[in-house]
Coordinates of C-alpha atoms in Angstrom, one line a residue:
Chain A
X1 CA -76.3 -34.1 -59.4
X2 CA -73.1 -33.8 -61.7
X3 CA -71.9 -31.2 -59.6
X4 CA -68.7 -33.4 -59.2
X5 CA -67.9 -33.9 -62.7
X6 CA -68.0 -30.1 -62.9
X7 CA -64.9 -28.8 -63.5
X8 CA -63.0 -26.6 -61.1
X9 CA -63.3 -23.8 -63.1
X10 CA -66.5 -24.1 -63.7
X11 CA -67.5 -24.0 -59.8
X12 CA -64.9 -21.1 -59.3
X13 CA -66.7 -19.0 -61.9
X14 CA -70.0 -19.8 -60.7
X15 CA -68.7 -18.7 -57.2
X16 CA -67.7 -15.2 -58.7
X17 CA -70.6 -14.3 -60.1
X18 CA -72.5 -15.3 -56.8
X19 CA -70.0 -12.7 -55.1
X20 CA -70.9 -10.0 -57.7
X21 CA -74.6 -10.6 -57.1
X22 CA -73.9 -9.9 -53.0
X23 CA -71.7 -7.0 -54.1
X24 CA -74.6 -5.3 -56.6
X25 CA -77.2 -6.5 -53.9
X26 CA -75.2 -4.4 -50.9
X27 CA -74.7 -1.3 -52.9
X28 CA -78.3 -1.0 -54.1
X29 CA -79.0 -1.5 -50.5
X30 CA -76.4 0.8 -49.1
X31 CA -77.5 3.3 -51.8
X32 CA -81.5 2.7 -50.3
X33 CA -80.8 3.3 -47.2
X34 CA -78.0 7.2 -47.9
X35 CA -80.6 8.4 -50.8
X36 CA -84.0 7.5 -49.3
X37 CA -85.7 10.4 -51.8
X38 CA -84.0 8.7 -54.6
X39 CA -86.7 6.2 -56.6
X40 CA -83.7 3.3 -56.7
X41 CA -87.1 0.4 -56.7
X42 CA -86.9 -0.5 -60.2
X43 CA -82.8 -1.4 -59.3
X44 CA -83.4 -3.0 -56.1
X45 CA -86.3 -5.2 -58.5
X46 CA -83.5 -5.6 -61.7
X47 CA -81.0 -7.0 -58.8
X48 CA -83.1 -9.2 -57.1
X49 CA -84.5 -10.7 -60.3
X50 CA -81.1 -11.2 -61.3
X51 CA -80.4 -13.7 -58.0
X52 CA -83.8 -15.3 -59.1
X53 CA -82.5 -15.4 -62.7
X54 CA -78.7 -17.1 -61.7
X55 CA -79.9 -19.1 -58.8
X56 CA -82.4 -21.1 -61.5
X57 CA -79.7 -20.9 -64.7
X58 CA -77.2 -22.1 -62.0
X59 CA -79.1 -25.2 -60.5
X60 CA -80.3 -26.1 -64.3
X61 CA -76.5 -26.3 -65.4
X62 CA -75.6 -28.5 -62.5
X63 CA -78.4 -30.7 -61.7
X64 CA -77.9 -32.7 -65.1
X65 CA -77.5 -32.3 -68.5
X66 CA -80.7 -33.1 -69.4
X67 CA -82.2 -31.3 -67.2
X68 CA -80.3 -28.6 -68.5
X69 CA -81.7 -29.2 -72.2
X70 CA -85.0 -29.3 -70.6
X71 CA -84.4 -26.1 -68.9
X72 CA -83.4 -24.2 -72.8
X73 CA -86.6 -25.8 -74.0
X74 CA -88.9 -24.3 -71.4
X75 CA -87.1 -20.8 -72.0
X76 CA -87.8 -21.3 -75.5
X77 CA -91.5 -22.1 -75.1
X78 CA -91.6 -19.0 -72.6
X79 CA -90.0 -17.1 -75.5
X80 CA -92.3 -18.1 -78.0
X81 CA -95.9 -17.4 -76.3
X82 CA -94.5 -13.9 -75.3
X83 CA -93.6 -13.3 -79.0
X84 CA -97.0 -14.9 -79.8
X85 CA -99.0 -12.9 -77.2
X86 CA -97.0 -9.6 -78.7
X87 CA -98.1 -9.8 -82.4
X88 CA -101.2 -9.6 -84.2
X89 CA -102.5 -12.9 -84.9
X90 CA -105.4 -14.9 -86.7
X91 CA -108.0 -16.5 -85.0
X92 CA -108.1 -19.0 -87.2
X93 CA -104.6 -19.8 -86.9
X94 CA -104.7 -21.3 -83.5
X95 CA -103.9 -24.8 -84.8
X96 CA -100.9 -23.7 -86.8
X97 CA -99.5 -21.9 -83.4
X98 CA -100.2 -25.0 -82.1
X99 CA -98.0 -26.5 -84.3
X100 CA -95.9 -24.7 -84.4
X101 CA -95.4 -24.9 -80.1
X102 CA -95.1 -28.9 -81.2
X103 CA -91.5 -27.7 -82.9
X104 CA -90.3 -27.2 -79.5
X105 CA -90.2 -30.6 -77.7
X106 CA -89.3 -32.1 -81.2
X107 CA -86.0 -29.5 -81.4
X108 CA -84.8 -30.3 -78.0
X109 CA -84.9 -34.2 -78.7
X110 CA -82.6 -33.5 -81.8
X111 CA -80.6 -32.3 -79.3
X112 CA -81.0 -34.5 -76.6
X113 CA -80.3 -37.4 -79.3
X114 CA -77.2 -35.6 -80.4
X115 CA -78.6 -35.3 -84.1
X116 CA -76.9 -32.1 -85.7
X117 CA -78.3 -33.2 -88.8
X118 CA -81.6 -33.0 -87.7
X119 CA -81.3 -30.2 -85.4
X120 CA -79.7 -27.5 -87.8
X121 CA -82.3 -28.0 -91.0
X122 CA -85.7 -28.8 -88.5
X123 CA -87.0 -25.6 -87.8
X124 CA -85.3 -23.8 -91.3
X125 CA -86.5 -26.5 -93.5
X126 CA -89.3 -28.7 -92.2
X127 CA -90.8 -26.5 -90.3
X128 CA -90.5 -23.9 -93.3
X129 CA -92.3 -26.1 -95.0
X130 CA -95.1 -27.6 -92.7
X131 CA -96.0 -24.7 -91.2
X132 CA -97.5 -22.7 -94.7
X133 CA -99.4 -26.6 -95.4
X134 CA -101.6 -26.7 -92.0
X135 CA -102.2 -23.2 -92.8
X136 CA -103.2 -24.0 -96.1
X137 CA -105.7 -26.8 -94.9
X138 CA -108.0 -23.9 -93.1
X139 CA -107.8 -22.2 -95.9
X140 CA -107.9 -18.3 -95.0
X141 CA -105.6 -16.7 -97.1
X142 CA -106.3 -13.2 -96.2
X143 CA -103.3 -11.7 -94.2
X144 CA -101.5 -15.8 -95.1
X145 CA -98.1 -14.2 -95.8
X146 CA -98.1 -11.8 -93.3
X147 CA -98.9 -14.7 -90.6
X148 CA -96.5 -17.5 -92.0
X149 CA -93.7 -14.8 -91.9
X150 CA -94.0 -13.4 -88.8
X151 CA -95.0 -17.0 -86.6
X152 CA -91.3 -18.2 -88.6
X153 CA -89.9 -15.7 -87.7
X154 CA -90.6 -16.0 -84.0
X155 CA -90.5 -19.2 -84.2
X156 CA -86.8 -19.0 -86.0
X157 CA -85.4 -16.5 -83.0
X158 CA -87.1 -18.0 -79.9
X159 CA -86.8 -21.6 -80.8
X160 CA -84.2 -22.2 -83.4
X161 CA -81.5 -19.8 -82.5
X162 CA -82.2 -20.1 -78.6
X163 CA -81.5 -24.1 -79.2
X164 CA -78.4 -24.0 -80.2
X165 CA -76.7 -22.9 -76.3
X166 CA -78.8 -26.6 -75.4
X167 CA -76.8 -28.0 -78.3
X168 CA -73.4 -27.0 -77.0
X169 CA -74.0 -28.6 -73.7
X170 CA -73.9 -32.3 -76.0
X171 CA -70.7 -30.9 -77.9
X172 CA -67.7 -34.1 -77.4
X173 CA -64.1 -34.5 -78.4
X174 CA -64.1 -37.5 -80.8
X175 CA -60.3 -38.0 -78.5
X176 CA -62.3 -37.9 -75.1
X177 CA -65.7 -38.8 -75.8
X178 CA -66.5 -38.8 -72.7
X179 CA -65.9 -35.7 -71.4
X180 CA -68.1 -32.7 -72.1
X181 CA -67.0 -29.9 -72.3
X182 CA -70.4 -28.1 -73.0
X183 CA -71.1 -26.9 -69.1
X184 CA -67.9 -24.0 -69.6
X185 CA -68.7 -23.3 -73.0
X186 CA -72.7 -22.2 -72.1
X187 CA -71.5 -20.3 -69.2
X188 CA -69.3 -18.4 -71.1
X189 CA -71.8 -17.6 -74.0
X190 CA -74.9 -16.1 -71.7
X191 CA -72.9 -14.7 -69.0
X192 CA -70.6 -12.7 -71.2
X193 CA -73.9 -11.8 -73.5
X194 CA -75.4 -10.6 -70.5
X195 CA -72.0 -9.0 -69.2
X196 CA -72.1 -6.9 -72.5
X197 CA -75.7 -6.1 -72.3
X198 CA -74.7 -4.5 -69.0
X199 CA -71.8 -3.0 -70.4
X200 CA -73.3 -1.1 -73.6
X201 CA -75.8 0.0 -71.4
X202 CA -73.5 1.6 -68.6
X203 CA -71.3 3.0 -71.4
X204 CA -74.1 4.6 -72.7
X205 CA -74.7 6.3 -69.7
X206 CA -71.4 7.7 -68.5
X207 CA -70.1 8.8 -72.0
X208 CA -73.6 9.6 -73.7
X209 CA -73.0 11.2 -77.4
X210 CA -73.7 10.3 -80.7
X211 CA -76.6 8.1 -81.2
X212 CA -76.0 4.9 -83.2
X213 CA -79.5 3.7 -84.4
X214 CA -81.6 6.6 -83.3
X215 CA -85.1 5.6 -85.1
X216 CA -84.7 2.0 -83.5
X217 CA -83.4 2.3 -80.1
X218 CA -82.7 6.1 -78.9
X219 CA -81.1 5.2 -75.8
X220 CA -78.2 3.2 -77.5
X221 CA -75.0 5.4 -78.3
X222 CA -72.0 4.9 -80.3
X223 CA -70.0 5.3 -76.6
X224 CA -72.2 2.5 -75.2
X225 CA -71.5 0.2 -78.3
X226 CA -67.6 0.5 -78.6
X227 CA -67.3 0.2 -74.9
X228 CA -69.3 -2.6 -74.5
X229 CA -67.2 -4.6 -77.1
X230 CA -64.2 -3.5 -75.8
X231 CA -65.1 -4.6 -72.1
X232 CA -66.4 -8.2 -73.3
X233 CA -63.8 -8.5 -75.7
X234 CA -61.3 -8.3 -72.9
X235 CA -63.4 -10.3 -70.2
X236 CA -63.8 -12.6 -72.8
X237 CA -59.8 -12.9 -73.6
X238 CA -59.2 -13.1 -69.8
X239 CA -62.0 -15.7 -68.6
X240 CA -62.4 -18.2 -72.4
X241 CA -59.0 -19.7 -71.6
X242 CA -59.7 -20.7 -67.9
X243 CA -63.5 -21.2 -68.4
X244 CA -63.6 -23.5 -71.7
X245 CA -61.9 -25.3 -74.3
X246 CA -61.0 -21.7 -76.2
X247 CA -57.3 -20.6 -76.6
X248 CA -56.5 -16.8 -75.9
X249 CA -57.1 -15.6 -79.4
X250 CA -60.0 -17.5 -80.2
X251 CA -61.6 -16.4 -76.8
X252 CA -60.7 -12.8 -78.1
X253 CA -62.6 -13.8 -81.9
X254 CA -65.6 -15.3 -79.7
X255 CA -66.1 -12.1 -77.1
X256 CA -65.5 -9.8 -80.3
X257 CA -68.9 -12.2 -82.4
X258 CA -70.8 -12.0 -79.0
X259 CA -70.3 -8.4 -78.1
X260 CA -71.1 -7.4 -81.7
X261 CA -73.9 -9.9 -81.8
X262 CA -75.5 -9.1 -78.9
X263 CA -75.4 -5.5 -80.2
X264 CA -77.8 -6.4 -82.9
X265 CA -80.3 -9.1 -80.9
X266 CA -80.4 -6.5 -78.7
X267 CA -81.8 -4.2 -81.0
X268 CA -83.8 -6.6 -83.4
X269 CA -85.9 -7.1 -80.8
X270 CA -85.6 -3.3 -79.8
X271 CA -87.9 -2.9 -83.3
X272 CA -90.1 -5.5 -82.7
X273 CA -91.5 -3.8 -79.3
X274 CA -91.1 -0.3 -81.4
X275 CA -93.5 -1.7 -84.0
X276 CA -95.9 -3.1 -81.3
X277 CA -95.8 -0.1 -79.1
X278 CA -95.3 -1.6 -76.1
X279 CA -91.9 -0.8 -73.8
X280 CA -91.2 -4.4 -72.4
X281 CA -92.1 -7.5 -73.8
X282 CA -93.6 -8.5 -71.1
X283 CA -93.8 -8.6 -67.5
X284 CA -92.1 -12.1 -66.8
X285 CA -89.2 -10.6 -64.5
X286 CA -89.4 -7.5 -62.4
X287 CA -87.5 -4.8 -63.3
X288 CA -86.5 -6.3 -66.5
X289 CA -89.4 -6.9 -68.7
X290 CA -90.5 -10.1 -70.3
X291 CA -88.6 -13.1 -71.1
X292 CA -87.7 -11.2 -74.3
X293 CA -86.2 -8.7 -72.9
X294 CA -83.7 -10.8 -71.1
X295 CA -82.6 -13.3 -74.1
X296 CA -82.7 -10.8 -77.1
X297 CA -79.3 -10.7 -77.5
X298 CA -78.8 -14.4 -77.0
X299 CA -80.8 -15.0 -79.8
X300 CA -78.0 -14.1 -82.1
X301 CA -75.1 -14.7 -79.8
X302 CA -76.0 -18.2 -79.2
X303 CA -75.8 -19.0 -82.9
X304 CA -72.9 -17.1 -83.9
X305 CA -70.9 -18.2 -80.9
X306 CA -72.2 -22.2 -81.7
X307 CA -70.8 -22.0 -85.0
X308 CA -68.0 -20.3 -84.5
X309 CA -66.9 -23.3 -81.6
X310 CA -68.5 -25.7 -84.2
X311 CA -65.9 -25.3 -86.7
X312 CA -62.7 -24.3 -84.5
X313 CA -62.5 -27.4 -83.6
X314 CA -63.3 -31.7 -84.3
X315 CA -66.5 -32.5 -82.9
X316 CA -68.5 -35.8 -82.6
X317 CA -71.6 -35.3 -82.2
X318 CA -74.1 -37.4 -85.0
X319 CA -75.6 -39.8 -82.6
X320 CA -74.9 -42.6 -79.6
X321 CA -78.4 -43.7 -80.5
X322 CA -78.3 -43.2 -84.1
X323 CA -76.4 -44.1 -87.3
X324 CA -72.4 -44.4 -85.6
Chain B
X1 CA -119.1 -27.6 -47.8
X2 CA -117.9 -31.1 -47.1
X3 CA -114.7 -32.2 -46.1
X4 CA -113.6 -34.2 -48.7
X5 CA -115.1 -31.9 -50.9
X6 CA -113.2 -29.1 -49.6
X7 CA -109.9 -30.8 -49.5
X8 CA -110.5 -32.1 -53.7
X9 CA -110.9 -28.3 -53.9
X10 CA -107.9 -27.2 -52.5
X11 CA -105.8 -29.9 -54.4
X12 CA -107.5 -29.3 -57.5
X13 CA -106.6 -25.6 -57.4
X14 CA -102.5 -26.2 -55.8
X15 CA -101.6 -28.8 -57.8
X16 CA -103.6 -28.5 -61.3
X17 CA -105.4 -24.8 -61.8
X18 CA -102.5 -22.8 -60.4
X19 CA -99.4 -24.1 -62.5
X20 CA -101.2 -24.7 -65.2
X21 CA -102.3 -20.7 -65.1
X22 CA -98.7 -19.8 -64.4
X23 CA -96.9 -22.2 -66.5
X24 CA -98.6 -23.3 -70.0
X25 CA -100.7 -19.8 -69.8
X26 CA -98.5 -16.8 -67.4
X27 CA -100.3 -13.7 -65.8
X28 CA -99.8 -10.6 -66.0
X29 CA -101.9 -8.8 -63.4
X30 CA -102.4 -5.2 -63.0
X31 CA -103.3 -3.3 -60.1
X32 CA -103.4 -6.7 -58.3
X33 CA -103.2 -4.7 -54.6
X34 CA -106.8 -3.9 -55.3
X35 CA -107.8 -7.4 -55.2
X36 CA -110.0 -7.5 -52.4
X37 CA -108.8 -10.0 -49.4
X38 CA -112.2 -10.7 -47.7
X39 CA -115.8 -10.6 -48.7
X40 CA -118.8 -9.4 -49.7
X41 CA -117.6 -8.0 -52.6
X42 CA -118.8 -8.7 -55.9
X43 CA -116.2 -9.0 -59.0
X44 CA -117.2 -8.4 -62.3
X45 CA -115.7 -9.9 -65.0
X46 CA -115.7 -10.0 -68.7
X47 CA -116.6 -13.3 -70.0
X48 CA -114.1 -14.9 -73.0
X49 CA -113.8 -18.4 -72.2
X50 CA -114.1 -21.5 -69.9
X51 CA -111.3 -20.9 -67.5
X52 CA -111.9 -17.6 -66.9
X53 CA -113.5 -18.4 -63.5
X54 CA -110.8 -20.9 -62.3
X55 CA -107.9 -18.3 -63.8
X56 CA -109.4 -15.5 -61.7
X57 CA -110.2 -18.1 -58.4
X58 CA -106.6 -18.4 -59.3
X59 CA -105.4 -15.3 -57.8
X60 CA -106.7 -15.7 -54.2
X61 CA -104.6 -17.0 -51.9
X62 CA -105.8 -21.4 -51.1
X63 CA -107.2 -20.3 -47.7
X64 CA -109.9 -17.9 -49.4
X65 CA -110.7 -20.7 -51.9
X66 CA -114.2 -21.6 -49.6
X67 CA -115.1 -18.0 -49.9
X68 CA -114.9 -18.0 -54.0
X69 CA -118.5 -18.3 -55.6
X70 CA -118.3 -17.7 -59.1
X71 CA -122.1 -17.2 -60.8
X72 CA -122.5 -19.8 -63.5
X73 CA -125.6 -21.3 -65.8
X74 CA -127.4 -24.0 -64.3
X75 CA -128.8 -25.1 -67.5
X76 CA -125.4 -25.8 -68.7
X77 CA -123.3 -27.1 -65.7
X78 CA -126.5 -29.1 -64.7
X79 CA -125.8 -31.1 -67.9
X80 CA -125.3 -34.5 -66.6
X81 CA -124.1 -35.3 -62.4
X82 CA -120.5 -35.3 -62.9
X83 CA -120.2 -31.8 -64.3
X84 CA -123.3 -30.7 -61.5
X85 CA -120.9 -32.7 -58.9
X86 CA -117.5 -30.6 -60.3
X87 CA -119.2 -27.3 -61.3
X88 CA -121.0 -27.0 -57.3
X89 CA -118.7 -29.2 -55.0
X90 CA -115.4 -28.3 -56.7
X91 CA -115.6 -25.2 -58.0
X92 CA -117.8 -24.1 -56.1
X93 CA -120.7 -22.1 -58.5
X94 CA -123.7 -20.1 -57.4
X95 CA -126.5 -21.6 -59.8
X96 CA -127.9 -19.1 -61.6
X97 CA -131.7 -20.3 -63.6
X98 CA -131.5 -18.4 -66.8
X99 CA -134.9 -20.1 -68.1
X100 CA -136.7 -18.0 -65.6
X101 CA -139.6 -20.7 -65.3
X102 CA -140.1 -20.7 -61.5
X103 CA -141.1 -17.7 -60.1
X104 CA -141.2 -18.4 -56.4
X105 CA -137.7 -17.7 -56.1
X106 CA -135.5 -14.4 -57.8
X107 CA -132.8 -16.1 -59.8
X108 CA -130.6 -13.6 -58.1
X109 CA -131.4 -14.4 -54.5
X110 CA -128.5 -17.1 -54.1
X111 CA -126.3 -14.2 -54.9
X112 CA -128.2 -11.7 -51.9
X113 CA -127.4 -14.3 -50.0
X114 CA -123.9 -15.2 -50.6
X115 CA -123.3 -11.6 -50.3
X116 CA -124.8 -11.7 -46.9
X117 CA -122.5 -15.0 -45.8
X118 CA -119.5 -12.7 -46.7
X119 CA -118.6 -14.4 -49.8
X120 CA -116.5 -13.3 -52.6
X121 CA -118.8 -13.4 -55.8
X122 CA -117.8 -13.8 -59.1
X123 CA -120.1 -12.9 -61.9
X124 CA -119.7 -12.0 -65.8
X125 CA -122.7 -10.4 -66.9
X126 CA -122.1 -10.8 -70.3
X127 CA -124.3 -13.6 -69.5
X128 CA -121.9 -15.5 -72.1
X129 CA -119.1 -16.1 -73.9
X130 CA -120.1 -14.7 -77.1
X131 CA -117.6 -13.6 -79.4
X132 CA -114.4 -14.3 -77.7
X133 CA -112.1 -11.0 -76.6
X134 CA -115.0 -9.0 -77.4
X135 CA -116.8 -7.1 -74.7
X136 CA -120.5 -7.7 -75.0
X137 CA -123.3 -5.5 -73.6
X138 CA -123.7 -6.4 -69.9
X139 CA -126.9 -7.7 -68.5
X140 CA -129.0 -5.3 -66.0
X141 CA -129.1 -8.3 -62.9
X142 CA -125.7 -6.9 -62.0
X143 CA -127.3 -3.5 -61.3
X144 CA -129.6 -5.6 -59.4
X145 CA -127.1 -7.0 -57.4
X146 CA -125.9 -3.5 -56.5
X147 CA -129.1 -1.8 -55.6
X148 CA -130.1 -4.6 -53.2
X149 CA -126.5 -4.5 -51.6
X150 CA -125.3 -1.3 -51.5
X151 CA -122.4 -1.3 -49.4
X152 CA -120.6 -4.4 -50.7
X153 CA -118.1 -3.0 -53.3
X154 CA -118.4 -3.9 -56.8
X155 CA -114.6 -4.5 -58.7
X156 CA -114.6 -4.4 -62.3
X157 CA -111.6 -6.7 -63.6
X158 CA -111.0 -6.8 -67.0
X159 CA -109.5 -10.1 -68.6
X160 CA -107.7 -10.4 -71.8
X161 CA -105.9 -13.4 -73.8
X162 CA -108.5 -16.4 -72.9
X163 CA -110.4 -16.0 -75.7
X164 CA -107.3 -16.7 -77.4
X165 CA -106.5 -19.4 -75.3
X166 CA -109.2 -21.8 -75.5
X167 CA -112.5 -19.4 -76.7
X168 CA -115.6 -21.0 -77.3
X169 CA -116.8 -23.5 -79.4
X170 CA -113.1 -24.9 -79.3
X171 CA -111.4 -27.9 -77.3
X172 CA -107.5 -27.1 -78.4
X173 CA -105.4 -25.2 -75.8
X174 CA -103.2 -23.0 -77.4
X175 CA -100.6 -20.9 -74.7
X176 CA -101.2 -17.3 -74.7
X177 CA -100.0 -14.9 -72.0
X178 CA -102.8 -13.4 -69.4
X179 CA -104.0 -9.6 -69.2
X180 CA -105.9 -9.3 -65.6
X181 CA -106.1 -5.7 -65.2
X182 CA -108.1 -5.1 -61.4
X183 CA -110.4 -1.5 -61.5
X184 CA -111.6 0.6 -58.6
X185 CA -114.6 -0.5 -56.7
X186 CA -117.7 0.9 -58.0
X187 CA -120.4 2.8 -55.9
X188 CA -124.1 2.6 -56.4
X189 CA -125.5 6.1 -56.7
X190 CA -129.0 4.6 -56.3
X191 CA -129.9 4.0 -60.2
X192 CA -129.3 1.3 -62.3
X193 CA -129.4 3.3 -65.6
X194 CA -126.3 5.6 -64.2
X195 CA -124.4 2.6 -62.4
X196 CA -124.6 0.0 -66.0
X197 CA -123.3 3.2 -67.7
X198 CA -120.9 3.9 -65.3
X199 CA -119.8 -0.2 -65.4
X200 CA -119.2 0.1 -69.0
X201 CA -117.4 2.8 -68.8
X202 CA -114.6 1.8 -66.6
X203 CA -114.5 -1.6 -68.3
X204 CA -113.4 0.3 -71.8
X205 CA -111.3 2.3 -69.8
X206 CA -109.6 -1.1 -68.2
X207 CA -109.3 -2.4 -71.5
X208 CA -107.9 1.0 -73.2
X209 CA -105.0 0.1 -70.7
X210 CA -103.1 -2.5 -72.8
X211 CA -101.8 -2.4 -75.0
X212 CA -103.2 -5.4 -77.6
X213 CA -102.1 -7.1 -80.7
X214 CA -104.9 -7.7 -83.3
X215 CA -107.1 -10.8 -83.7
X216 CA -109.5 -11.5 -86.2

């Protein structure tokens, strides 16, 4: 248990949200039991998914730091079969999706070993590379480019992009190396990408109006967008300062990248189902969807937000074990 | 059912089948209210893979685990005595003789029988795996089953994503999300001609349900 080396912040945040969940859970109840003709079962489901959802995310932060990279991995393995079970595939490509499952455990390692290095070119490079040669050896080439492409580019979102929130958990100050500052910094990142999800969507609702990407995702409105980025951009300017290692105007920059990002995960993903014809990705969490359809957006927050906390500040990070 | 047998059986299903289903594979059941919760019944299945009986055994709850008799080849699980040990101690199998060579006995009387112990049988009359995530024409012996049980309920339950998962011919698990989609029982109408067209039927209708990607 590092629970003690948690920082106070840290434990006061996680406290909040736990009082928002009782909040959400005794209004959905409240409204149950005035409006019993109202159909509110898909809410009460969404809610009580989401105390299934934080209680695990909450015990995999403080358990252990490596429990904690385990954790991202098994999302990202979760992530991947649902994108693999979505698409079309090749029967005989089942060794290459094999392969290309392999990428996981060897990606959360990089991390686990501290190797930036390693983890930022494994998936975009090796991987790029590998992947097209053990599809190769079978030998089928009709439909080859249409497979390599799309298995990369799952294999990019749900693995690649996902790994980098496990990678700022290992993040150090070369002046404190021994204090990590990654616990904050992840919180931050997926609750205010999940805050914003929240908020573009309740936007949406109460202001309705002009749609913004109408053929993709009719639901989503211009309202929704704007007031979703406004809301996390504040959130984020209020909590980034007490929460993590983030000044006021950087925290302002970061909610600004993940409100924005999110946006556009969000609806990547949003074209994906489109294209496959199905309305969730799948049936992982109830009243949500599939794993999918909980981490879309983080797929492009978690890099964008990485990068951007990657060069705002000195990091040392290339490897206890290896090289320094 | 021995003891110790029983007791391999239970661990064998709580500590290996059932996270393996949920973890390296996930389900996704549909209609899973209509999974019966005592027996006779009779569920039939389409056949895509090896773990197609454990995955459905799967979904019972541990206690209904003695009452689980899925219909399997004798000629194959009879092999060699470890797999005839695992295949009728562990799992549980009702021997089915597909070379027909004895006649003293029907090949489907262990099922009759079953039926009549209140068991829950299991049976893809596919007969095999054939071409996996393919439906293949059923064999008649299920109509059989029906016209000399008429009141035990027959549930068709249509299975999807095996295939992919480890299909025949192939020793390389590869993780792949679960269809189970559960039908309405069927009711024999007292031919077998009507009730193997009516079987098919709903099976297409099952599978017209989802919603799946290509794989060829």
């Amino acid at each position: 248990m590092n629970l003690e080396i948690l920082s106070i912040e840290v434990r006061w945040f996680l406290a909040s949200i736990g009082a928002i969940l009782v909040l959400a859970t005794v209004i959905v109840q409240a409204l149950i039991r005035l409006k019993p003709q109202a159909d509110l079962g898909n809410l009460a489901r969404r809610v009580n998914s989401w105390w299934v959802m934080t209680g695990v995310f909450t015990f995999a932060m403080v358990l252990s730091r490596n429990i904690s990279i385990g954790f991202f991995a098994f999302i990202s393995f979760l992530a991947l079969k649902e994108f693999l079970s979505l698409i079309p595939t090749r029967r005989a490509d089942r060794r290459v999706l094999f392969w290309a499952y392999l990428a996981i455990p060897l990606q959360f390692l990089w991390i686990y070993m501290e190797w930036y290095g390693l983890f930022i070119i494994f998936i975009p490079v090796y991987m790029f590379l590998l992947l097209p040669l053990r599809m190769l050896v079978i030998g089928q080439t009709e439909g080859f480019i249409k497979a390599i492409g799309t298995i990369h580019w799952g294999l990019m979102l749900t693995v690649f992009c996902l790994s980098h929130t496990a990678f700022l958990l290992i993040l150090r100050s070369p002046d404190a190396p021994s204090e990590f500052p990654g616990v904050g910094l992840v919180l931050f990142l997926v609750v205010m990408t999940q805050l914003n999800d929240v908020c573009q969507f309740l936007w949406g609702k109460a202001l309705g109006g002009a749609k913004i990407l109408p053929k993709v995702s009719p639901g989503k409105t211009w309202a929704g967008f704007l007031g979703g980025v406004g809301t996390t951009t504040i959130a984020a300017w209020q909590i980034g300062p007490f929460l993590t290692v983030l000044d006021s105007g950087q925290s302002l920059l970061a909610g600004l990248i993940i409100s924005i990002g999110g946006f556009i995960g969000d609806v990547n993903l949003s074209a994906l189902k489109r294209d496959m014809h199905v309305k969730d990705s799948g049936s992982l969490l109830p009243g949500h969807g599939g794993i999918l359809d909980r981490i879309d957006s983080l797929t492009y927050t978690a890099p964008l937000f990485f990068h951007f906390v990657y060069w705002s500040f000195q990091w040392h990070t290339f490897g206890t074990g290896i090289g320094k | 059912m021995s003891p110790f047998n029983h007791f391999f059986r239970v661990l064998f299903f709580a500590l290996l089948v059932r996270p393996f289903v949920l973890v390296m594979l996930g389900l996704n059941v549909r209609n899973r209210a209509k999974l019966p919760t005592q027996g006779p019944v009779v569920l039939v299945a389409n056949h895509n893979s090896h773990l197609d009986a454990v995955t459905l055994m799967s979904l019972f709850p541990l206690r209904m685990l003695r009452k689980l008799r899925p219909v399997a080849a004798q000629d194959y699980f009879f092999r060699n005595p470890l797999l005839k040990w695992f295949a009728l101690r562990v799992i549980g199998i009702l021997p089915i003789d597909r070379r027909m060579k004895s006649k003293r006995t029907h090949p489907l009387s262990g099922i009759d029988n079953a039926l009549k112990r209140g068991e829950v049988v299991i049976i893809f009359p596919e007969g095999s795996r054939g071409n996996p995530e393919q439906l293949g024409r059923f064999k008649a012996g299920i109509a059989h089953i029906a016209k000399n049980n008429p009141q035990v309920p027959v549930i068709p339950v249509f299975m999807h994503g095996l295939g992919k998962a480890l299909p025949k011919g192939e020793g390389l698990l590869v993780p792949f999300f679960l269809d189970i989609f559960i039908g309405e029982p069927l009711p024999w109408k007292g031919e077998k001609k009507t009730f193997m067209e009516e079987l098919s039927t709903r099976m297409r209708r099952l599978a017209a349900e989802g919603e799946f990607p290509s794989w060829d």
